[in-house]
PDB file of N, CA and C in Angstrom:
ATOM      1  N   CYS U   1      11.947  -4.491   9.788  1.00 68.00           N
ATOM      2  CA  CYS U   1      11.661  -5.002   8.913  1.00 68.00           C
ATOM      3  C   CYS U   1      13.818  -5.080   8.270  1.00 68.00           C
ATOM      4  N   PRO U   2      14.541  -6.409   8.707  1.00 85.00           N
ATOM      5  CA  PRO U   2      15.816  -6.283   8.068  1.00 85.00           C
ATOM      6  C   PRO U   2      16.598  -6.272   6.893  1.00 85.00           C
ATOM      7  N   TYR U   3      15.697  -5.597   6.431  1.00 88.00           N
ATOM      8  CA  TYR U   3      15.605  -4.652   4.782  1.00 88.00           C
ATOM      9  C   TYR U   3      15.142  -3.566   4.981  1.00 88.00           C
ATOM     10  N   SER U   4      16.169  -3.013   3.272  1.00 94.00           N
ATOM     11  CA  SER U   4      15.763  -1.625   3.343  1.00 94.00           C
ATOM     12  C   SER U   4      14.831  -1.414   2.203  1.00 94.00           C
ATOM     13  N   ALA U   5      13.972  -0.541   1.904  1.00 95.00           N
ATOM     14  CA  ALA U   5      13.244  -0.318   1.526  1.00 95.00           C
ATOM     15  C   ALA U   5      13.455  -0.417   0.508  1.00 95.00           C
ATOM     16  N   GLU U   6      14.642   0.115  -0.895  1.00 95.00           N
ATOM     17  CA  GLU U   6      14.267  -0.279  -1.795  1.00 95.00           C
ATOM     18  C   GLU U   6      14.497  -2.509  -1.428  1.00 95.00           C
ATOM     19  N   THR U   7      15.555  -2.680  -0.750  1.00 95.00           N
ATOM     20  CA  THR U   7      15.416  -4.641  -0.872  1.00 95.00           C
ATOM     21  C   THR U   7      13.620  -4.992  -0.856  1.00 95.00           C
ATOM     22  N   LEU U   8      13.458  -4.539   0.014  1.00 96.00           N
ATOM     23  CA  LEU U   8      11.943  -5.328   0.560  1.00 96.00           C
ATOM     24  C   LEU U   8      10.959  -5.125  -0.850  1.00 96.00           C
ATOM     25  N   LEU U   9      11.274  -4.198  -1.719  1.00 95.00           N
ATOM     26  CA  LEU U   9      10.506  -3.931  -3.058  1.00 95.00           C
ATOM     27  C   LEU U   9      11.227  -5.248  -3.816  1.00 95.00           C
ATOM     28  N   VAL U  10      12.392  -4.707  -3.665  1.00 95.00           N
ATOM     29  CA  VAL U  10      12.609  -5.704  -4.970  1.00 95.00           C
ATOM     30  C   VAL U  10      12.489  -7.355  -4.535  1.00 95.00           C
ATOM     31  N   LYS U  11      12.580  -7.694  -3.176  1.00 95.00           N
ATOM     32  CA  LYS U  11      12.114  -9.128  -2.981  1.00 95.00           C
ATOM     33  C   LYS U  11      10.281  -8.859  -3.075  1.00 95.00           C
ATOM     34  N   LEU U  12       9.505  -8.111  -2.738  1.00 95.00           N
ATOM     35  CA  LEU U  12       7.971  -7.866  -2.868  1.00 95.00           C
ATOM     36  C   LEU U  12       8.130  -8.411  -4.052  1.00 95.00           C
ATOM     37  N   LEU U  13       8.566  -7.979  -5.701  1.00 93.00           N
ATOM     38  CA  LEU U  13       8.407  -8.666  -7.283  1.00 93.00           C
ATOM     39  C   LEU U  13       8.865  -9.705  -7.277  1.00 93.00           C
ATOM     40  N   GLU U  14       9.853 -10.387  -6.719  1.00 94.00           N
ATOM     41  CA  GLU U  14      10.197 -11.231  -6.979  1.00 94.00           C
ATOM     42  C   GLU U  14       9.226 -12.456  -6.612  1.00 94.00           C
ATOM     43  N   ILE U  15       8.170 -12.109  -5.469  1.00 95.00           N
ATOM     44  CA  ILE U  15       7.756 -12.663  -5.189  1.00 95.00           C
ATOM     45  C   ILE U  15       6.098 -12.355  -6.555  1.00 95.00           C
ATOM     46  N   GLU U  16       6.091 -11.462  -6.652  1.00 91.00           N
ATOM     47  CA  GLU U  16       5.109 -11.109  -7.310  1.00 91.00           C
ATOM     48  C   GLU U  16       5.295 -11.867  -8.814  1.00 91.00           C
ATOM     49  N   THR U  17       6.227 -11.529  -9.327  1.00 91.00           N
ATOM     50  CA  THR U  17       6.249 -13.135 -10.309  1.00 91.00           C
ATOM     51  C   THR U  17       6.970 -14.596  -9.914  1.00 91.00           C
ATOM     52  N   ARG U  18       7.484 -14.972  -9.070  1.00 92.00           N
ATOM     53  CA  ARG U  18       6.540 -16.055  -9.426  1.00 92.00           C
ATOM     54  C   ARG U  18       5.467 -16.107  -8.922  1.00 92.00           C
ATOM     55  N   ALA U  19       4.306 -15.550  -8.194  1.00 91.00           N
ATOM     56  CA  ALA U  19       3.814 -16.105  -8.617  1.00 91.00           C
ATOM     57  C   ALA U  19       2.709 -16.141  -9.844  1.00 91.00           C
ATOM     58  N   GLY U  20       3.332 -15.233 -11.039  1.00 88.00           N
ATOM     59  CA  GLY U  20       2.668 -15.142 -12.296  1.00 88.00           C
ATOM     60  C   GLY U  20       2.622 -13.892 -12.683  1.00 88.00           C
ATOM     61  N   ARG U  21       2.597 -13.182 -12.138  1.00 84.00           N
ATOM     62  CA  ARG U  21       2.467 -11.557 -12.854  1.00 84.00           C
ATOM     63  C   ARG U  21       3.319 -11.404 -13.710  1.00 84.00           C
ATOM     64  N   ILE U  22       2.789 -10.568 -14.373  1.00 79.00           N
ATOM     65  CA  ILE U  22       3.392 -10.404 -15.598  1.00 79.00           C
ATOM     66  C   ILE U  22       3.375  -8.512 -15.425  1.00 79.00           C
ATOM     67  N   ARG U  23       4.691  -8.035 -15.924  1.00 75.00           N
ATOM     68  CA  ARG U  23       4.367  -6.399 -15.780  1.00 75.00           C
ATOM     69  C   ARG U  23       4.554  -5.546 -16.987  1.00 75.00           C
ATOM     70  N   ASN U  24       4.250  -4.790 -17.333  1.00 73.00           N
ATOM     71  CA  ASN U  24       4.160  -3.688 -18.600  1.00 73.00           C
ATOM     72  C   ASN U  24       4.572  -2.750 -18.105  1.00 73.00           C
ATOM     73  N   ASN U  25       4.405  -2.159 -19.100  1.00 66.00           N
ATOM     74  CA  ASN U  25       4.921  -0.397 -18.957  1.00 66.00           C
ATOM     75  C   ASN U  25       4.036  -0.116 -19.021  1.00 66.00           C
ATOM     76  N   ASP U  26       2.408  -0.176 -19.556  1.00 61.00           N
ATOM     77  CA  ASP U  26       1.596   0.703 -19.500  1.00 61.00           C
ATOM     78  C   ASP U  26       1.236   1.465 -18.516  1.00 61.00           C
ATOM     79  N   THR U  27       0.768   2.251 -17.995  1.00 62.00           N
ATOM     80  CA  THR U  27      -0.264   3.648 -17.315  1.00 62.00           C
ATOM     81  C   THR U  27      -1.647   2.685 -17.572  1.00 62.00           C
ATOM     82  N   GLY U  28      -1.635   2.708 -16.447  1.00 63.00           N
ATOM     83  CA  GLY U  28      -3.512   2.596 -14.821  1.00 63.00           C
ATOM     84  C   GLY U  28      -3.567   1.443 -14.816  1.00 63.00           C
ATOM     85  N   TYR U  29      -4.811   0.959 -14.518  1.00 66.00           N
ATOM     86  CA  TYR U  29      -5.182   0.151 -13.236  1.00 66.00           C
ATOM     87  C   TYR U  29      -4.995  -1.362 -14.723  1.00 66.00           C
ATOM     88  N   THR U  30      -4.214  -2.387 -14.946  1.00 69.00           N
ATOM     89  CA  THR U  30      -4.527  -3.438 -15.462  1.00 69.00           C
ATOM     90  C   THR U  30      -4.703  -4.761 -14.611  1.00 69.00           C
ATOM     91  N   ALA U  31      -5.245  -5.855 -15.307  1.00 70.00           N
ATOM     92  CA  ALA U  31      -6.056  -7.009 -13.449  1.00 70.00           C
ATOM     93  C   ALA U  31      -4.315  -7.518 -13.396  1.00 70.00           C
ATOM     94  N   ARG U  32      -4.208  -8.036 -12.850  1.00 73.00           N
ATOM     95  CA  ARG U  32      -2.739  -8.817 -11.934  1.00 73.00           C
ATOM     96  C   ARG U  32      -3.000  -9.659 -11.020  1.00 73.00           C
ATOM     97  N   THR U  33      -2.592 -10.718 -11.128  1.00 78.00           N
ATOM     98  CA  THR U  33      -3.167 -11.968 -10.305  1.00 78.00           C
ATOM     99  C   THR U  33      -2.239 -11.289  -9.051  1.00 78.00           C
ATOM    100  N   LEU U  34      -1.197 -10.451  -9.143  1.00 87.00           N
ATOM    101  CA  LEU U  34      -0.977 -10.700  -7.247  1.00 87.00           C
ATOM    102  C   LEU U  34      -0.061  -9.031  -7.410  1.00 87.00           C
ATOM    103  N   ASP U  35      -0.577  -8.271  -6.208  1.00 86.00           N
ATOM    104  CA  ASP U  35      -0.445  -7.223  -6.348  1.00 86.00           C
ATOM    105  C   ASP U  35      -0.038  -6.551  -5.445  1.00 86.00           C
ATOM    106  N   ILE U  36       1.857  -6.795  -4.203  1.00 92.00           N
ATOM    107  CA  ILE U  36       2.355  -6.402  -3.434  1.00 92.00           C
ATOM    108  C   ILE U  36       2.204  -4.835  -3.426  1.00 92.00           C
ATOM    109  N   ASP U  37       2.206  -3.953  -2.688  1.00 93.00           N
ATOM    110  CA  ASP U  37       2.573  -2.538  -2.582  1.00 93.00           C
ATOM    111  C   ASP U  37       2.485  -2.502  -1.204  1.00 93.00           C
ATOM    112  N   ILE U  38       3.968  -1.755  -0.618  1.00 96.00           N
ATOM    113  CA  ILE U  38       4.424  -1.018   0.596  1.00 96.00           C
ATOM    114  C   ILE U  38       3.858   0.638   0.896  1.00 96.00           C
ATOM    115  N   LEU U  39       3.032   0.149   2.297  1.00 97.00           N
ATOM    116  CA  LEU U  39       2.053   1.574   2.495  1.00 97.00           C
ATOM    117  C   LEU U  39       2.777   1.940   3.108  1.00 97.00           C
ATOM    118  N   PHE U  40       3.252   1.445   3.866  1.00 97.00           N
ATOM    119  CA  PHE U  40       4.663   2.861   4.875  1.00 97.00           C
ATOM    120  C   PHE U  40       5.578   1.818   5.161  1.00 97.00           C
ATOM    121  N   PHE U  41       6.545   2.546   5.763  1.00 96.00           N
ATOM    122  CA  PHE U  41       8.058   1.940   6.054  1.00 96.00           C
ATOM    123  C   PHE U  41       7.929   2.960   6.816  1.00 96.00           C
ATOM    124  N   ASN U  42       7.501   2.449   8.141  1.00 93.00           N
ATOM    125  CA  ASN U  42       7.528   3.147   9.608  1.00 93.00           C
ATOM    126  C   ASN U  42       7.866   4.432   9.256  1.00 93.00           C
ATOM    127  N   ASN U  43       8.356   5.688  10.099  1.00 95.00           N
ATOM    128  CA  ASN U  43       7.493   6.914   9.302  1.00 95.00           C
ATOM    129  C   ASN U  43       8.495   7.717   8.369  1.00 95.00           C
ATOM    130  N   THR U  44       9.472   6.578   7.066  1.00 96.00           N
ATOM    131  CA  THR U  44      10.088   6.781   6.451  1.00 96.00           C
ATOM    132  C   THR U  44       9.324   7.530   5.231  1.00 96.00           C
ATOM    133  N   ILE U  45       9.221   8.880   4.963  1.00 97.00           N
ATOM    134  CA  ILE U  45       9.417   9.043   3.232  1.00 97.00           C
ATOM    135  C   ILE U  45      10.197   9.346   2.278  1.00 97.00           C
ATOM    136  N   ILE U  46       9.634   8.569   1.313  1.00 97.00           N
ATOM    137  CA  ILE U  46      10.534   8.302   0.341  1.00 97.00           C
ATOM    138  C   ILE U  46      10.112   8.759  -1.421  1.00 97.00           C
ATOM    139  N   ARG U  47      11.068   9.939  -2.121  1.00 96.00           N
ATOM    140  CA  ARG U  47      10.280   9.617  -3.102  1.00 96.00           C
ATOM    141  C   ARG U  47      11.351   9.689  -3.934  1.00 96.00           C
ATOM    142  N   SER U  48      11.498   7.876  -5.148  1.00 94.00           N
ATOM    143  CA  SER U  48      12.287   7.559  -6.167  1.00 94.00           C
ATOM    144  C   SER U  48      11.812   7.735  -7.166  1.00 94.00           C
ATOM    145  N   HIS U  49      12.483   7.806  -8.204  1.00 92.00           N
ATOM    146  CA  HIS U  49      11.507   7.069  -9.910  1.00 92.00           C
ATOM    147  C   HIS U  49      11.191   5.578  -9.362  1.00 92.00           C
ATOM    148  N   GLU U  50      12.015   4.819  -8.090  1.00 90.00           N
ATOM    149  CA  GLU U  50      11.265   3.344  -8.569  1.00 90.00           C
ATOM    150  C   GLU U  50      10.296   2.858  -6.924  1.00 90.00           C
ATOM    151  N   LEU U  51      11.075   3.750  -6.172  1.00 95.00           N
ATOM    152  CA  LEU U  51       9.909   3.745  -5.345  1.00 95.00           C
ATOM    153  C   LEU U  51       9.098   5.463  -4.482  1.00 95.00           C
ATOM    154  N   ILE U  52       7.755   5.160  -3.963  1.00 96.00           N
ATOM    155  CA  ILE U  52       6.467   5.791  -3.124  1.00 96.00           C
ATOM    156  C   ILE U  52       6.733   5.478  -2.207  1.00 96.00           C
ATOM    157  N   ILE U  53       6.776   5.895  -0.518  1.00 97.00           N
ATOM    158  CA  ILE U  53       6.890   5.517   0.050  1.00 97.00           C
ATOM    159  C   ILE U  53       5.754   6.847   0.750  1.00 97.00           C
ATOM    160  N   PRO U  54       4.730   7.375   1.672  1.00 97.00           N
ATOM    161  CA  PRO U  54       3.883   6.796   1.952  1.00 97.00           C
ATOM    162  C   PRO U  54       3.389   5.884   0.088  1.00 97.00           C
ATOM    163  N   HIS U  55       2.215   5.454   0.552  1.00 96.00           N
ATOM    164  CA  HIS U  55       1.579   5.456  -1.086  1.00 96.00           C
ATOM    165  C   HIS U  55       1.152   6.110  -1.573  1.00 96.00           C
ATOM    166  N   PRO U  56       0.957   6.446  -2.592  1.00 95.00           N
ATOM    167  CA  PRO U  56       0.688   8.315  -3.112  1.00 95.00           C
ATOM    168  C   PRO U  56      -0.938   8.083  -2.529  1.00 95.00           C
ATOM    169  N   ARG U  57      -1.308   7.054  -3.280  1.00 95.00           N
ATOM    170  CA  ARG U  57      -3.574   6.852  -3.315  1.00 95.00           C
ATOM    171  C   ARG U  57      -3.713   6.183  -1.811  1.00 95.00           C
ATOM    172  N   LEU U  58      -2.971   6.278  -0.730  1.00 96.00           N
ATOM    173  CA  LEU U  58      -3.479   5.178  -0.004  1.00 96.00           C
ATOM    174  C   LEU U  58      -4.478   5.531   0.461  1.00 96.00           C
ATOM    175  N   HIS U  59      -5.116   6.877   0.636  1.00 97.00           N
ATOM    176  CA  HIS U  59      -5.473   7.683   1.154  1.00 97.00           C
ATOM    177  C   HIS U  59      -7.089   7.437   0.589  1.00 97.00           C
ATOM    178  N   GLU U  60      -7.303   7.259  -0.799  1.00 97.00           N
ATOM    179  CA  GLU U  60      -7.654   7.084  -1.203  1.00 97.00           C
ATOM    180  C   GLU U  60      -8.590   6.090  -1.004  1.00 97.00           C
ATOM    181  N   ARG U  61      -8.191   4.818  -1.004  1.00 95.00           N
ATOM    182  CA  ARG U  61      -9.518   3.292  -0.926  1.00 95.00           C
ATOM    183  C   ARG U  61      -9.332   2.560   0.471  1.00 95.00           C
ATOM    184  N   ASN U  62     -10.496   2.566   0.440  1.00 95.00           N
ATOM    185  CA  ASN U  62     -11.538   1.728   1.381  1.00 95.00           C
ATOM    186  C   ASN U  62     -10.494   0.074   2.123  1.00 95.00           C
ATOM    187  N   PHE U  63     -10.105  -0.138   0.479  1.00 93.00           N
ATOM    188  CA  PHE U  63      -9.718  -1.510   0.726  1.00 93.00           C
ATOM    189  C   PHE U  63      -8.397  -1.678   1.865  1.00 93.00           C
ATOM    190  N   ALA U  64      -7.465  -0.461   1.473  1.00 96.00           N
ATOM    191  CA  ALA U  64      -6.089  -0.672   1.894  1.00 96.00           C
ATOM    192  C   ALA U  64      -6.882   0.420   3.394  1.00 96.00           C
ATOM    193  N   LEU U  65      -7.570   0.813   3.788  1.00 97.00           N
ATOM    194  CA  LEU U  65      -8.087   1.786   4.535  1.00 97.00           C
ATOM    195  C   LEU U  65      -8.654   1.105   6.228  1.00 97.00           C
ATOM    196  N   VAL U  66      -9.447   0.501   5.479  1.00 95.00           N
ATOM    197  CA  VAL U  66     -10.499  -0.528   6.271  1.00 95.00           C
ATOM    198  C   VAL U  66      -9.246  -1.303   7.722  1.00 95.00           C
ATOM    199  N   PRO U  67      -8.636  -2.278   6.520  1.00 94.00           N
ATOM    200  CA  PRO U  67      -7.782  -3.263   7.532  1.00 94.00           C
ATOM    201  C   PRO U  67      -7.270  -2.520   8.090  1.00 94.00           C
ATOM    202  N   LEU U  68      -6.248  -1.314   7.635  1.00 97.00           N
ATOM    203  CA  LEU U  68      -5.098  -0.989   8.339  1.00 97.00           C
ATOM    204  C   LEU U  68      -5.716  -0.399   9.174  1.00 97.00           C
ATOM    205  N   CYS U  69      -7.328   0.268   9.765  1.00 96.00           N
ATOM    206  CA  CYS U  69      -7.764   1.176  11.053  1.00 96.00           C
ATOM    207  C   CYS U  69      -8.209  -0.200  11.925  1.00 96.00           C
ATOM    208  N   GLU U  70      -8.188  -1.303  11.317  1.00 95.00           N
ATOM    209  CA  GLU U  70      -8.258  -2.649  12.687  1.00 95.00           C
ATOM    210  C   GLU U  70      -7.067  -2.944  13.378  1.00 95.00           C
ATOM    211  N   ILE U  71      -5.794  -3.122  12.343  1.00 96.00           N
ATOM    212  CA  ILE U  71      -4.307  -2.603  12.976  1.00 96.00           C
ATOM    213  C   ILE U  71      -3.759  -2.218  14.142  1.00 96.00           C
ATOM    214  N   ILE U  72      -3.853  -0.269  13.104  1.00 97.00           N
ATOM    215  CA  ILE U  72      -3.041   0.858  13.341  1.00 97.00           C
ATOM    216  C   ILE U  72      -3.459   1.856  13.462  1.00 97.00           C
ATOM    217  N   PRO U  73      -4.943   2.241  14.231  1.00 98.00           N
ATOM    218  CA  PRO U  73      -5.861   3.333  13.684  1.00 98.00           C
ATOM    219  C   PRO U  73      -4.865   4.471  14.270  1.00 98.00           C
ATOM    220  N   ASP U  74      -4.387   4.308  15.309  1.00 98.00           N
ATOM    221  CA  ASP U  74      -3.922   5.755  16.015  1.00 98.00           C
ATOM    222  C   ASP U  74      -2.924   5.808  14.634  1.00 98.00           C
ATOM    223  N   PHE U  75      -2.005   5.292  14.302  1.00 98.00           N
ATOM    224  CA  PHE U  75      -0.526   5.189  13.145  1.00 98.00           C
ATOM    225  C   PHE U  75      -0.718   6.802  12.570  1.00 98.00           C
ATOM    226  N   ILE U  76      -0.182   7.878  12.481  1.00 98.00           N
ATOM    227  CA  ILE U  76      -0.023   9.098  11.322  1.00 98.00           C
ATOM    228  C   ILE U  76       0.415   8.798  10.881  1.00 98.00           C
ATOM    229  N   HIS U  77      -0.126   8.959   9.768  1.00 98.00           N
ATOM    230  CA  HIS U  77       0.578   9.367   7.971  1.00 98.00           C
ATOM    231  C   HIS U  77       1.296  10.326   8.117  1.00 98.00           C
ATOM    232  N   PRO U  78       2.650   9.907   8.016  1.00 97.00           N
ATOM    233  CA  PRO U  78       3.461  10.919   8.161  1.00 97.00           C
ATOM    234  C   PRO U  78       3.458  12.145   7.090  1.00 97.00           C
ATOM    235  N   VAL U  79       2.861  12.309   5.789  1.00 97.00           N
ATOM    236  CA  VAL U  79       2.762  12.954   4.668  1.00 97.00           C
ATOM    237  C   VAL U  79       1.507  14.016   5.213  1.00 97.00           C
ATOM    238  N   LEU U  80       0.121  13.514   5.272  1.00 98.00           N
ATOM    239  CA  LEU U  80      -0.684  13.473   5.537  1.00 98.00           C
ATOM    240  C   LEU U  80      -0.835  14.220   6.974  1.00 98.00           C
ATOM    241  N   ASN U  81       0.065  14.150   7.875  1.00 98.00           N
ATOM    242  CA  ASN U  81      -0.689  14.333   9.274  1.00 98.00           C
ATOM    243  C   ASN U  81      -1.932  13.871   9.969  1.00 98.00           C
ATOM    244  N   LYS U  82      -2.314  12.640   9.550  1.00 98.00           N
ATOM    245  CA  LYS U  82      -3.852  12.592  10.448  1.00 98.00           C
ATOM    246  C   LYS U  82      -3.259  11.062  10.946  1.00 98.00           C
ATOM    247  N   THR U  83      -4.264  10.462  10.980  1.00 98.00           N
ATOM    248  CA  THR U  83      -4.484   9.246  11.850  1.00 98.00           C
ATOM    249  C   THR U  83      -4.954   8.566  10.493  1.00 98.00           C
ATOM    250  N   ILE U  84      -4.441   7.316  10.661  1.00 98.00           N
ATOM    251  CA  ILE U  84      -5.272   5.558   9.885  1.00 98.00           C
ATOM    252  C   ILE U  84      -7.224   5.845   9.477  1.00 98.00           C
ATOM    253  N   ALA U  85      -7.428   6.563  11.243  1.00 98.00           N
ATOM    254  CA  ALA U  85      -9.523   6.539  11.501  1.00 98.00           C
ATOM    255  C   ALA U  85      -9.721   7.798  10.954  1.00 98.00           C
ATOM    256  N   GLU U  86      -8.520   8.727  11.110  1.00 98.00           N
ATOM    257  CA  GLU U  86      -9.110   9.935  10.262  1.00 98.00           C
ATOM    258  C   GLU U  86      -9.072   9.861   8.943  1.00 98.00           C
ATOM    259  N   LEU U  87      -8.038   9.184   8.323  1.00 98.00           N
ATOM    260  CA  LEU U  87      -8.024   9.213   6.454  1.00 98.00           C
ATOM    261  C   LEU U  87      -9.942   8.635   6.590  1.00 98.00           C
ATOM    262  N   LYS U  88      -9.367   6.800   7.567  1.00 97.00           N
ATOM    263  CA  LYS U  88     -10.478   6.246   6.670  1.00 97.00           C
ATOM    264  C   LYS U  88     -12.397   7.324   6.952  1.00 97.00           C
ATOM    265  N   ILE U  89     -12.070   7.679   7.740  1.00 96.00           N
ATOM    266  CA  ILE U  89     -13.655   8.867   8.098  1.00 96.00           C
ATOM    267  C   ILE U  89     -13.447   9.763   6.662  1.00 96.00           C
ATOM    268  N   SER U  90     -12.444  10.152   6.384  1.00 97.00           N
ATOM    269  CA  SER U  90     -12.930  10.813   4.970  1.00 97.00           C
ATOM    270  C   SER U  90     -12.544  10.687   4.130  1.00 97.00           C
ATOM    271  N   CYS U  91     -12.126   9.379   4.024  1.00 96.00           N
ATOM    272  CA  CYS U  91     -12.295   8.417   2.394  1.00 96.00           C
ATOM    273  C   CYS U  91     -13.044   8.666   1.691  1.00 96.00           C
ATOM    274  N   THR U  92     -13.610   9.378   0.521  1.00 96.00           N
ATOM    275  CA  THR U  92     -14.836   9.296  -0.594  1.00 96.00           C
ATOM    276  C   THR U  92     -14.833   8.200  -1.860  1.00 96.00           C
ATOM    277  N   ASP U  93     -14.019   6.801  -0.769  1.00 95.00           N
ATOM    278  CA  ASP U  93     -14.436   6.245  -1.821  1.00 95.00           C
ATOM    279  C   ASP U  93     -15.191   5.142  -1.493  1.00 95.00           C
ATOM    280  N   ASN U  94     -16.756   4.650  -2.297  1.00 92.00           N
ATOM    281  CA  ASN U  94     -17.447   4.054  -1.862  1.00 92.00           C
ATOM    282  C   ASN U  94     -17.442   2.707  -2.168  1.00 92.00           C
ATOM    283  N   GLY U  95     -15.978   2.083  -2.182  1.00 91.00           N
ATOM    284  CA  GLY U  95     -16.100   0.393  -2.127  1.00 91.00           C
ATOM    285  C   GLY U  95     -16.502   0.362  -0.872  1.00 91.00           C
ATOM    286  N   VAL U  96     -17.340  -1.406  -1.174  1.00 90.00           N
ATOM    287  CA  VAL U  96     -17.789  -1.966   0.050  1.00 90.00           C
ATOM    288  C   VAL U  96     -16.567  -2.984   0.289  1.00 90.00           C
ATOM    289  N   VAL U  97     -15.655  -3.267   1.673  1.00 90.00           N
ATOM    290  CA  VAL U  97     -14.999  -4.115   2.459  1.00 90.00           C
ATOM    291  C   VAL U  97     -15.317  -4.822   3.290  1.00 90.00           C
ATOM    292  N   SER U  98     -14.957  -5.822   3.053  1.00 87.00           N
ATOM    293  CA  SER U  98     -15.495  -6.779   4.251  1.00 87.00           C
ATOM    294  C   SER U  98     -15.053  -8.093   4.271  1.00 87.00           C
ATOM    295  N   LYS U  99     -14.777  -8.440   5.735  1.00 81.00           N
ATOM    296  CA  LYS U  99     -14.091 -10.001   5.911  1.00 81.00           C
ATOM    297  C   LYS U  99     -14.760 -11.004   4.974  1.00 81.00           C
ATOM    298  N   HIS U 100     -14.162 -11.556   4.959  1.00 78.00           N
ATOM    299  CA  HIS U 100     -14.019 -13.130   4.241  1.00 78.00           C
ATOM    300  C   HIS U 100     -14.953 -13.778   5.303  1.00 78.00           C
ATOM    301  N   ALA U 101     -16.251 -14.590   5.415  1.00 76.00           N
ATOM    302  CA  ALA U 101     -16.827 -15.149   6.306  1.00 76.00           C
ATOM    303  C   ALA U 101     -15.580 -16.553   7.012  1.00 76.00           C
ATOM    304  N   ASN U 102     -14.700 -16.500   6.764  1.00 73.00           N
ATOM    305  CA  ASN U 102     -14.299 -18.093   7.292  1.00 73.00           C
ATOM    306  C   ASN U 102     -13.032 -17.418   8.003  1.00 73.00           C
ATOM    307  N   LEU U 103     -12.745 -15.687   8.429  1.00 60.00           N
ATOM    308  CA  LEU U 103     -12.185 -15.719   8.792  1.00 60.00           C
ATOM    309  C   LEU U 103     -12.008 -14.613  10.023  1.00 60.00           C
TER     310      LEU U 103
END
């Protein structure tokens, strides 16, 4: 990526805004038109007020782990020191993830 993680975040937030997303300062989950997260940035670990990489709840979410396991199953999470495949196996999320029929 030609950008720093912080610059990439700004660009992604701009894309979300152009797509109609309105951010509020509420905590917790809210419905949104678009949500683009940075899951990993190579093996970089970032902990700042604006950005946490790797995504702090990635290992708890099948909707992220299932597709990641298809493309980078052997990638090692730089904080948890487990592969994506291992994280998927140990994930307790019961959400069902399936491919769209046309893909």
